[in-house]
GROMACS .gro file of N, CA and C in nm:
model
  399
    1MET      N    1   0.085  -0.118   0.000
    1MET     CA    2   0.000   0.000   0.000
    1MET      C    3   0.089   0.124   0.000
    2SER      N    4   0.052   0.221  -0.078
    2SER     CA    5   0.124   0.347  -0.078
    2SER      C    6   0.035   0.456  -0.019
    3LEU      N    7   0.086   0.520   0.083
    3LEU     CA    8   0.009   0.627   0.146
    3LEU      C    9   0.044   0.763   0.088
    4ALA      N   10   0.143   0.766  -0.001
    4ALA     CA   11   0.195   0.894  -0.051
    4ALA      C   12   0.090   0.980  -0.118
    5HIS      N   13  -0.001   0.921  -0.188
    5HIS     CA   14  -0.101   1.000  -0.261
    5HIS      C   15  -0.242   0.959  -0.220
    6SER      N   16  -0.260   0.934  -0.092
    6SER     CA   17  -0.391   0.891  -0.048
    6SER      C   18  -0.450   0.991   0.049
    7ASP      N   19  -0.576   0.977   0.071
    7ASP     CA   20  -0.647   1.063   0.165
    7ASP      C   21  -0.664   0.995   0.300
    8ILE      N   22  -0.600   0.878   0.320
    8ILE     CA   23  -0.622   0.807   0.445
    8ILE      C   24  -0.523   0.844   0.554
    9LEU      N   25  -0.423   0.925   0.521
    9LEU     CA   26  -0.328   0.972   0.620
    9LEU      C   27  -0.288   1.115   0.587
   10THR      N   28  -0.288   1.198   0.689
   10THR     CA   29  -0.251   1.339   0.670
   10THR      C   30  -0.133   1.376   0.758
   11ASP      N   31  -0.071   1.488   0.727
   11ASP     CA   32   0.037   1.540   0.811
   11ASP      C   33  -0.011   1.567   0.952
   12ASP      N   34  -0.134   1.615   0.966
   12ASP     CA   35  -0.187   1.642   1.100
   12ASP      C   36  -0.198   1.513   1.181
   13GLN      N   37  -0.236   1.405   1.117
   13GLN     CA   38  -0.245   1.276   1.187
   13GLN      C   39  -0.106   1.225   1.226
   14ILE      N   40  -0.009   1.245   1.138
   14ILE     CA   41   0.128   1.206   1.170
   14ILE      C   42   0.176   1.287   1.291
   15ALA      N   43   0.150   1.416   1.290
   15ALA     CA   44   0.189   1.502   1.403
   15ALA      C   45   0.123   1.456   1.532
   16GLN      N   46  -0.003   1.415   1.524
   16GLN     CA   47  -0.073   1.365   1.643
   16GLN      C   48  -0.006   1.239   1.695
   17LEU      N   49   0.031   1.148   1.606
   17LEU     CA   50   0.100   1.026   1.647
   17LEU      C   51   0.231   1.060   1.718
   18VAL      N   52   0.310   1.147   1.658
   18VAL     CA   53   0.440   1.182   1.714
   18VAL      C   54   0.423   1.248   1.851
   19ARG      N   55   0.332   1.343   1.862
   19ARG     CA   56   0.309   1.410   1.991
   19ARG      C   57   0.261   1.310   2.098
   20THR      N   58   0.167   1.225   2.060
   20THR     CA   59   0.112   1.128   2.155
   20THR      C   60   0.219   1.029   2.199
   21PHE      N   61   0.292   0.976   2.102
   21PHE     CA   62   0.397   0.880   2.135
   21PHE      C   63   0.503   0.941   2.227
   22TYR      N   64   0.554   1.059   2.192
   22TYR     CA   65   0.659   1.118   2.274
   22TYR      C   66   0.609   1.161   2.411
   23GLY      N   67   0.482   1.197   2.421
   23GLY     CA   68   0.425   1.223   2.552
   23GLY      C   69   0.432   1.100   2.640
   24ARG      N   70   0.402   0.986   2.583
   24ARG     CA   71   0.409   0.859   2.657
   24ARG      C   72   0.553   0.818   2.682
   25ALA      N   73   0.637   0.832   2.582
   25ALA     CA   74   0.777   0.790   2.594
   25ALA      C   75   0.849   0.869   2.703
   26ARG      N   76   0.818   0.996   2.712
   26ARG     CA   77   0.885   1.081   2.812
   26ARG      C   78   0.850   1.038   2.954
   27GLU      N   79   0.733   0.979   2.972
   27GLU     CA   80   0.689   0.934   3.104
   27GLU      C   81   0.730   0.791   3.134
   28ASP      N   82   0.780   0.721   3.034
   28ASP     CA   83   0.814   0.580   3.049
   28ASP      C   84   0.939   0.563   3.134
   29GLN      N   85   0.939   0.465   3.223
   29GLN     CA   86   1.052   0.442   3.313
   29GLN      C   87   1.175   0.388   3.241
   30VAL      N   88   1.156   0.319   3.129
   30VAL     CA   89   1.269   0.258   3.057
   30VAL      C   90   1.334   0.358   2.962
   31ILE      N   91   1.254   0.422   2.878
   31ILE     CA   92   1.314   0.510   2.777
   31ILE      C   93   1.299   0.659   2.808
   32GLY      N   94   1.214   0.693   2.900
   32GLY     CA   95   1.196   0.834   2.937
   32GLY      C   96   1.325   0.903   2.979
   33PRO      N   97   1.404   0.840   3.067
   33PRO     CA   98   1.529   0.905   3.108
   33PRO      C   99   1.627   0.928   2.992
   34ILE      N  100   1.626   0.841   2.895
   34ILE     CA  101   1.714   0.859   2.778
   34ILE      C  102   1.670   0.982   2.700
   35PHE      N  103   1.541   0.994   2.677
   35PHE     CA  104   1.490   1.112   2.606
   35PHE      C  105   1.517   1.239   2.685
   36ASP      N  106   1.498   1.233   2.816
   36ASP     CA  107   1.523   1.352   2.899
   36ASP      C  108   1.666   1.401   2.887
   37ARG      N  109   1.762   1.308   2.880
   37ARG     CA  110   1.903   1.346   2.868
   37ARG      C  111   1.937   1.394   2.727
   38ALA      N  112   1.872   1.337   2.626
   38ALA     CA  113   1.913   1.362   2.488
   38ALA      C  114   1.841   1.480   2.421
   39VAL      N  115   1.717   1.503   2.457
   39VAL     CA  116   1.638   1.605   2.388
   39VAL      C  117   1.628   1.729   2.475
   40HIS      N  118   1.675   1.840   2.420
   40HIS     CA  119   1.673   1.966   2.495
   40HIS      C  120   1.566   2.063   2.445
   41ASP      N  121   1.523   2.045   2.322
   41ASP     CA  122   1.418   2.129   2.263
   41ASP      C  123   1.310   2.037   2.207
   42TRP      N  124   1.209   2.013   2.288
   42TRP     CA  125   1.106   1.917   2.248
   42TRP      C  126   1.025   1.962   2.128
   43ASP      N  127   0.996   2.089   2.117
   43ASP     CA  128   0.920   2.138   2.001
   43ASP      C  129   0.997   2.109   1.872
   44HIS      N  130   1.127   2.135   1.874
   44HIS     CA  131   1.210   2.108   1.757
   44HIS      C  132   1.215   1.958   1.727
   45HIS      N  133   1.234   1.878   1.831
   45HIS     CA  134   1.243   1.732   1.812
   45HIS      C  135   1.114   1.676   1.754
   46ILE      N  136   1.002   1.718   1.807
   46ILE     CA  137   0.873   1.667   1.759
   46ILE      C  138   0.851   1.711   1.614
   47ALA      N  139   0.885   1.833   1.581
   47ALA     CA  140   0.872   1.880   1.442
   47ALA      C  141   0.963   1.799   1.349
   48GLN      N  142   1.083   1.772   1.394
   48GLN     CA  143   1.178   1.696   1.314
   48GLN      C  144   1.131   1.552   1.290
   49ILE      N  145   1.079   1.489   1.395
   49ILE     CA  146   1.032   1.351   1.381
   49ILE      C  147   0.903   1.347   1.299
   50THR      N  148   0.821   1.448   1.311
   50THR     CA  149   0.702   1.457   1.227
   50THR      C  150   0.743   1.467   1.080
   51ASP      N  151   0.843   1.549   1.051
   51ASP     CA  152   0.895   1.557   0.914
   51ASP      C  153   0.950   1.423   0.866
   52PHE      N  154   1.018   1.353   0.956
   52PHE     CA  155   1.073   1.221   0.922
   52PHE      C  156   0.961   1.127   0.878
   53TRP      N  157   0.857   1.115   0.960
   53TRP     CA  158   0.748   1.023   0.927
   53TRP      C  159   0.669   1.070   0.805
   54SER      N  160   0.656   1.200   0.788
   54SER     CA  161   0.589   1.253   0.670
   54SER      C  162   0.668   1.217   0.544
   55SER      N  163   0.798   1.226   0.553
   55SER     CA  164   0.883   1.188   0.440
   55SER      C  165   0.874   1.039   0.412
   56MET      N  166   0.869   0.960   0.518
   56MET     CA  167   0.863   0.815   0.502
   56MET      C  168   0.731   0.769   0.440
   57LEU      N  169   0.621   0.820   0.492
   57LEU     CA  170   0.490   0.767   0.453
   57LEU      C  171   0.418   0.848   0.347
   58LEU      N  172   0.439   0.978   0.346
   58LEU     CA  173   0.371   1.062   0.248
   58LEU      C  174   0.464   1.110   0.137
   59LYS      N  175   0.592   1.073   0.147
   59LYS     CA  176   0.692   1.109   0.045
   59LYS      C  177   0.704   1.260   0.027
   60THR      N  178   0.696   1.335   0.138
   60THR     CA  179   0.703   1.481   0.129
   60THR      C  180   0.845   1.532   0.112
   61GLY      N  181   0.944   1.453   0.149
   61GLY     CA  182   1.082   1.495   0.135
   61GLY      C  183   1.125   1.603   0.233
   62ARG      N  184   1.049   1.623   0.339
   62ARG     CA  185   1.081   1.730   0.433
   62ARG      C  186   1.196   1.697   0.528
   63TYR      N  187   1.223   1.571   0.547
   63TYR     CA  188   1.328   1.532   0.642
   63TYR      C  189   1.459   1.511   0.567
   64GLY      N  190   1.563   1.576   0.614
   64GLY     CA  191   1.693   1.560   0.550
   64GLY      C  192   1.802   1.526   0.648
   65GLY      N  193   1.766   1.480   0.766
   65GLY     CA  194   1.865   1.452   0.870
   65GLY      C  195   1.930   1.315   0.854
   66ARG      N  196   2.022   1.292   0.944
   66ARG     CA  197   2.092   1.163   0.952
   66ARG      C  198   2.072   1.110   1.094
   67PRO      N  199   1.973   1.028   1.115
   67PRO     CA  200   1.936   0.989   1.251
   67PRO      C  201   2.030   0.891   1.320
   68MET      N  202   2.112   0.819   1.246
   68MET     CA  203   2.195   0.717   1.312
   68MET      C  204   2.294   0.778   1.410
   69ARG      N  205   2.365   0.880   1.371
   69ARG     CA  206   2.471   0.936   1.455
   69ARG      C  207   2.423   0.975   1.595
   70PRO      N  208   2.316   1.050   1.610
   70PRO     CA  209   2.273   1.085   1.746
   70PRO      C  210   2.239   0.961   1.830
   71HIS      N  211   2.185   0.859   1.766
   71HIS     CA  212   2.147   0.739   1.841
   71HIS      C  213   2.269   0.658   1.885
   72LEU      N  214   2.377   0.668   1.810
   72LEU     CA  215   2.499   0.598   1.847
   72LEU      C  216   2.556   0.649   1.979
   73MET      N  217   2.526   0.772   2.013
   73MET     CA  218   2.581   0.834   2.132
   73MET      C  219   2.497   0.808   2.258
   74LEU      N  220   2.389   0.736   2.246
   74LEU     CA  221   2.295   0.722   2.357
   74LEU      C  222   2.313   0.598   2.443
   75ASN      N  223   2.406   0.510   2.407
   75ASN     CA  224   2.427   0.387   2.483
   75ASN      C  225   2.299   0.305   2.493
   76LEU      N  226   2.236   0.284   2.379
   76LEU     CA  227   2.109   0.211   2.375
   76LEU      C  228   2.132   0.060   2.378
   77ALA      N  229   2.042  -0.009   2.442
   77ALA     CA  230   2.046  -0.155   2.453
   77ALA      C  231   1.919  -0.213   2.389
   78PRO      N  232   1.918  -0.343   2.361
   78PRO     CA  233   1.800  -0.404   2.299
   78PRO      C  234   1.669  -0.375   2.372
   79GLU      N  235   1.673  -0.371   2.505
   79GLU     CA  236   1.548  -0.345   2.578
   79GLU      C  237   1.493  -0.205   2.552
   80HIS      N  238   1.580  -0.111   2.516
   80HIS     CA  239   1.532   0.023   2.482
   80HIS      C  240   1.454   0.021   2.351
   81PHE      N  241   1.506  -0.053   2.254
   81PHE     CA  242   1.436  -0.063   2.127
   81PHE      C  243   1.305  -0.140   2.143
   82ASP      N  244   1.307  -0.244   2.225
   82ASP     CA  245   1.185  -0.322   2.249
   82ASP      C  246   1.077  -0.234   2.310
   83ARG      N  247   1.116  -0.152   2.407
   83ARG     CA  248   1.018  -0.065   2.474
   83ARG      C  249   0.968   0.043   2.379
   84TRP      N  250   1.061   0.103   2.301
   84TRP     CA  251   1.024   0.204   2.202
   84TRP      C  252   0.920   0.147   2.107
   85LEU      N  253   0.946   0.027   2.057
   85LEU     CA  254   0.851  -0.034   1.964
   85LEU      C  255   0.718  -0.065   2.030
   86LYS      N  256   0.720  -0.115   2.152
   86LYS     CA  257   0.595  -0.147   2.221
   86LYS      C  258   0.508  -0.022   2.235
   87LEU      N  259   0.568   0.088   2.279
   87LEU     CA  260   0.492   0.212   2.295
   87LEU      C  261   0.447   0.269   2.160
   88PHE      N  262   0.538   0.265   2.063
   88PHE     CA  263   0.506   0.320   1.932
   88PHE      C  264   0.395   0.240   1.865
   89GLU      N  265   0.406   0.108   1.869
   89GLU     CA  266   0.304   0.024   1.806
   89GLU      C  267   0.168   0.040   1.874
   90ALA      N  268   0.168   0.049   2.006
   90ALA     CA  269   0.041   0.069   2.078
   90ALA      C  270  -0.022   0.203   2.039
   91THR      N  271   0.059   0.306   2.025
   91THR     CA  272   0.007   0.438   1.988
   91THR      C  273  -0.047   0.436   1.846
   92ALA      N  274   0.027   0.378   1.752
   92ALA     CA  275  -0.018   0.372   1.613
   92ALA      C  276  -0.148   0.292   1.602
   93THR      N  277  -0.155   0.182   1.675
   93THR     CA  278  -0.274   0.096   1.670
   93THR      C  279  -0.395   0.167   1.729
   94GLU      N  280  -0.371   0.247   1.831
   94GLU     CA  281  -0.480   0.322   1.894
   94GLU      C  282  -0.533   0.433   1.804
   95LEU      N  283  -0.445   0.499   1.729
   95LEU     CA  284  -0.483   0.618   1.653
   95LEU      C  285  -0.529   0.592   1.510
   96PHE      N  286  -0.490   0.479   1.453
   96PHE     CA  287  -0.516   0.457   1.310
   96PHE      C  288  -0.589   0.327   1.283
   97THR      N  289  -0.638   0.319   1.161
   97THR     CA  290  -0.697   0.194   1.115
   97THR      C  291  -0.588   0.087   1.114
   98PRO      N  292  -0.623  -0.038   1.118
   98PRO     CA  293  -0.521  -0.143   1.114
   98PRO      C  294  -0.428  -0.131   0.993
   99GLU      N  295  -0.482  -0.093   0.880
   99GLU     CA  296  -0.402  -0.081   0.758
   99GLU      C  297  -0.296   0.029   0.771
  100VAL      N  298  -0.334   0.145   0.821
  100VAL     CA  299  -0.241   0.256   0.837
  100VAL      C  300  -0.143   0.227   0.950
  101ALA      N  301  -0.191   0.173   1.061
  101ALA     CA  302  -0.103   0.139   1.172
  101ALA      C  303   0.004   0.041   1.126
  102ALA      N  304  -0.034  -0.054   1.044
  102ALA     CA  305   0.063  -0.153   0.994
  102ALA      C  306   0.175  -0.088   0.915
  103GLU      N  307   0.145   0.017   0.840
  103GLU     CA  308   0.248   0.086   0.763
  103GLU      C  309   0.350   0.153   0.856
  104PHE      N  310   0.302   0.214   0.963
  104PHE     CA  311   0.392   0.272   1.061
  104PHE      C  312   0.475   0.163   1.129
  105ILE      N  313   0.409   0.056   1.170
  105ILE     CA  314   0.475  -0.050   1.247
  105ILE      C  315   0.583  -0.119   1.165
  106ILE      N  316   0.555  -0.149   1.041
  106ILE     CA  317   0.655  -0.212   0.954
  106ILE      C  318   0.780  -0.127   0.948
  107ARG      N  319   0.763   0.001   0.926
  107ARG     CA  320   0.878   0.091   0.916
  107ARG      C  321   0.949   0.109   1.050
  108ALA      N  322   0.873   0.119   1.157
  108ALA     CA  323   0.934   0.134   1.289
  108ALA      C  324   1.020   0.013   1.323
  109ARG      N  325   0.973  -0.104   1.291
  109ARG     CA  326   1.052  -0.225   1.318
  109ARG      C  327   1.180  -0.227   1.235
  110ARG      N  328   1.171  -0.184   1.110
  110ARG     CA  329   1.291  -0.177   1.027
  110ARG      C  330   1.390  -0.075   1.082
  111ILE      N  331   1.339   0.037   1.130
  111ILE     CA  332   1.424   0.140   1.189
  111ILE      C  333   1.495   0.085   1.312
  112ALA      N  334   1.420   0.019   1.400
  112ALA     CA  335   1.480  -0.040   1.521
  112ALA      C  336   1.590  -0.138   1.483
  113ASP      N  337   1.564  -0.224   1.386
  113ASP     CA  338   1.667  -0.319   1.344
  113ASP      C  339   1.788  -0.248   1.285
  114SER      N  340   1.764  -0.149   1.204
  114SER     CA  341   1.874  -0.075   1.143
  114SER      C  342   1.962  -0.009   1.249
  115PHE      N  343   1.900   0.053   1.348
  115PHE     CA  344   1.976   0.118   1.454
  115PHE      C  345   2.051   0.014   1.538
  116GLU      N  346   1.985  -0.095   1.572
  116GLU     CA  347   2.053  -0.198   1.651
  116GLU      C  348   2.173  -0.255   1.576
  117MET      N  349   2.157  -0.280   1.448
  117MET     CA  350   2.268  -0.335   1.369
  117MET      C  351   2.379  -0.231   1.353
  118GLY      N  352   2.342  -0.104   1.336
  118GLY     CA  353   2.441   0.002   1.326
  118GLY      C  354   2.521   0.018   1.454
  119ILE      N  355   2.453   0.013   1.567
  119ILE     CA  356   2.520   0.023   1.696
  119ILE      C  357   2.615  -0.095   1.715
  120ALA      N  358   2.569  -0.214   1.683
  120ALA     CA  359   2.654  -0.333   1.696
  120ALA      C  360   2.778  -0.321   1.610
  121THR      N  361   2.761  -0.272   1.488
  121THR     CA  362   2.874  -0.258   1.397
  121THR      C  363   2.980  -0.166   1.455
  122THR      N  364   2.938  -0.055   1.515
  122THR     CA  365   3.036   0.039   1.571
  122THR      C  366   3.108  -0.022   1.691
  123GLN      N  367   3.050  -0.126   1.750
  123GLN     CA  368   3.112  -0.193   1.864
  123GLN      C  369   3.190  -0.318   1.821
  124GLY      N  370   3.203  -0.337   1.689
  124GLY     CA  371   3.275  -0.454   1.638
  124GLY      C  372   3.197  -0.583   1.651
  125LYS      N  373   3.066  -0.572   1.662
  125LYS     CA  374   2.980  -0.689   1.677
  125LYS      C  375   2.893  -0.704   1.553
  126VAL      N  376   2.829  -0.817   1.544
  126VAL     CA  377   2.734  -0.842   1.436
  126VAL      C  378   2.597  -0.865   1.499
  127ALA      N  379   2.498  -0.796   1.450
  127ALA     CA  380   2.360  -0.814   1.497
  127ALA      C  381   2.273  -0.847   1.378
  128THR      N  382   2.173  -0.928   1.403
  128THR     CA  383   2.076  -0.962   1.298
  128THR      C  384   1.944  -0.896   1.332
  129PRO      N  385   1.860  -0.876   1.232
  129PRO     CA  386   1.729  -0.814   1.259
  129PRO      C  387   1.648  -0.896   1.361
  130ARG      N  388   1.590  -0.827   1.457
  130ARG     CA  389   1.506  -0.893   1.558
  130ARG      C  390   1.360  -0.857   1.543
  131HIS      N  391   1.330  -0.748   1.475
  131HIS     CA  392   1.194  -0.694   1.478
  131HIS      C  393   1.121  -0.701   1.344
  132SER      N  394   1.192  -0.684   1.237
  132SER     CA  395   1.125  -0.680   1.106
  132SER      C  396   1.122  -0.818   1.045
  133VAL      N  397   1.027  -0.833   0.956
  133VAL     CA  398   1.009  -0.965   0.891
  133VAL      C  399   1.074  -0.961   0.755
   0.00000   0.00000   0.00000
Protein backbone atom coordinates (compact mmCIF):
# COMPACT_ATOMS: atom_id res chain seq x y z
CA MET A 1 0.00 0.00 0.00
CA SER A 2 1.24 3.47 -0.78
CA LEU A 3 0.09 6.27 1.46
CA ALA A 4 1.95 8.94 -0.51
CA HIS A 5 -1.01 10.00 -2.61
CA SER A 6 -3.91 8.91 -0.48
CA ASP A 7 -6.47 10.63 1.65
CA ILE A 8 -6.22 8.07 4.45
CA LEU A 9 -3.28 9.72 6.20
CA THR A 10 -2.51 13.39 6.70
CA ASP A 11 0.37 15.40 8.11
CA ASP A 12 -1.87 16.42 11.00
CA GLN A 13 -2.45 12.76 11.87
CA ILE A 14 1.28 12.06 11.70
CA ALA A 15 1.89 15.02 14.03
CA GLN A 16 -0.73 13.65 16.43
CA LEU A 17 1.00 10.26 16.47
CA VAL A 18 4.40 11.82 17.14
CA ARG A 19 3.09 14.10 19.91
CA THR A 20 1.12 11.28 21.55
CA PHE A 21 3.97 8.80 21.35
CA TYR A 22 6.59 11.18 22.74
CA GLY A 23 4.25 12.23 25.52
CA ARG A 24 4.09 8.59 26.57
CA ALA A 25 7.77 7.90 25.94
CA ARG A 26 8.85 10.81 28.12
CA GLU A 27 6.89 9.34 31.04
CA ASP A 28 8.14 5.80 30.49
CA GLN A 29 10.52 4.42 33.13
CA VAL A 30 12.69 2.58 30.57
CA ILE A 31 13.14 5.10 27.77
CA GLY A 32 11.96 8.34 29.37
CA PRO A 33 15.29 9.05 31.08
CA ILE A 34 17.14 8.59 27.78
CA PHE A 35 14.90 11.12 26.06
CA ASP A 36 15.23 13.52 28.99
CA ARG A 37 19.03 13.46 28.68
CA ALA A 38 19.13 13.62 24.88
CA VAL A 39 16.38 16.05 23.88
CA HIS A 40 16.73 19.66 24.95
CA ASP A 41 14.18 21.29 22.63
CA TRP A 42 11.06 19.17 22.48
CA ASP A 43 9.20 21.38 20.01
CA HIS A 44 12.10 21.08 17.57
CA HIS A 45 12.43 17.32 18.12
CA ILE A 46 8.73 16.67 17.59
CA ALA A 47 8.72 18.80 14.42
CA GLN A 48 11.78 16.96 13.14
CA ILE A 49 10.32 13.51 13.81
CA THR A 50 7.02 14.57 12.27
CA ASP A 51 8.95 15.57 9.14
CA PHE A 52 10.73 12.21 9.22
CA TRP A 53 7.48 10.23 9.27
CA SER A 54 5.89 12.53 6.70
CA SER A 55 8.83 11.88 4.40
CA MET A 56 8.63 8.15 5.02
CA LEU A 57 4.90 7.67 4.53
CA LEU A 58 3.71 10.62 2.48
CA LYS A 59 6.92 11.09 0.45
CA THR A 60 7.03 14.81 1.29
CA GLY A 61 10.82 14.95 1.35
CA ARG A 62 10.81 17.30 4.33
CA TYR A 63 13.28 15.32 6.42
CA GLY A 64 16.93 15.60 5.50
CA GLY A 65 18.65 14.52 8.70
CA ARG A 66 20.92 11.63 9.52
CA PRO A 67 19.36 9.89 12.51
CA MET A 68 21.95 7.17 13.12
CA ARG A 69 24.71 9.36 14.55
CA PRO A 70 22.73 10.85 17.46
CA HIS A 71 21.47 7.39 18.41
CA LEU A 72 24.99 5.98 18.47
CA MET A 73 25.81 8.34 21.32
CA LEU A 74 22.95 7.22 23.57
CA ASN A 75 24.27 3.87 24.83
CA LEU A 76 21.09 2.11 23.75
CA ALA A 77 20.46 -1.55 24.53
CA PRO A 78 18.00 -4.04 22.99
CA GLU A 79 15.48 -3.45 25.78
CA HIS A 80 15.32 0.23 24.82
CA PHE A 81 14.36 -0.63 21.27
CA ASP A 82 11.85 -3.22 22.49
CA ARG A 83 10.18 -0.65 24.74
CA TRP A 84 10.24 2.04 22.02
CA LEU A 85 8.51 -0.34 19.64
CA LYS A 86 5.95 -1.47 22.21
CA LEU A 87 4.92 2.12 22.95
CA PHE A 88 5.06 3.20 19.32
CA GLU A 89 3.04 0.24 18.06
CA ALA A 90 0.41 0.69 20.78
CA THR A 91 0.07 4.38 19.88
CA ALA A 92 -0.18 3.72 16.13
CA THR A 93 -2.74 0.96 16.70
CA GLU A 94 -4.80 3.22 18.94
CA LEU A 95 -4.83 6.18 16.53
CA PHE A 96 -5.16 4.57 13.10
CA THR A 97 -6.97 1.94 11.15
CA PRO A 98 -5.21 -1.43 11.14
CA GLU A 99 -4.02 -0.81 7.58
CA VAL A 100 -2.41 2.56 8.37
CA ALA A 101 -1.03 1.39 11.72
CA ALA A 102 0.63 -1.53 9.94
CA GLU A 103 2.48 0.86 7.63
CA PHE A 104 3.92 2.72 10.61
CA ILE A 105 4.75 -0.50 12.47
CA ILE A 106 6.55 -2.12 9.54
CA ARG A 107 8.78 0.91 9.16
CA ALA A 108 9.34 1.34 12.89
CA ARG A 109 10.52 -2.25 13.18
CA ARG A 110 12.91 -1.77 10.27
CA ILE A 111 14.24 1.40 11.89
CA ALA A 112 14.80 -0.40 15.21
CA ASP A 113 16.67 -3.19 13.44
CA SER A 114 18.74 -0.75 11.43
CA PHE A 115 19.76 1.18 14.54
CA GLU A 116 20.53 -1.98 16.51
CA MET A 117 22.68 -3.35 13.69
CA GLY A 118 24.41 0.02 13.26
CA ILE A 119 25.20 0.23 16.96
CA ALA A 120 26.54 -3.33 16.96
CA THR A 121 28.74 -2.58 13.97
CA THR A 122 30.36 0.39 15.71
CA GLN A 123 31.12 -1.93 18.64
CA GLY A 124 32.75 -4.54 16.38
CA LYS A 125 29.80 -6.89 16.77
CA VAL A 126 27.34 -8.42 14.36
CA ALA A 127 23.60 -8.14 14.97
CA THR A 128 20.76 -9.62 12.98
CA PRO A 129 17.29 -8.14 12.59
CA ARG A 130 15.06 -8.93 15.58
CA HIS A 131 11.94 -6.94 14.78
CA SER A 132 11.25 -6.80 11.06
CA VAL A 133 10.09 -9.65 8.91
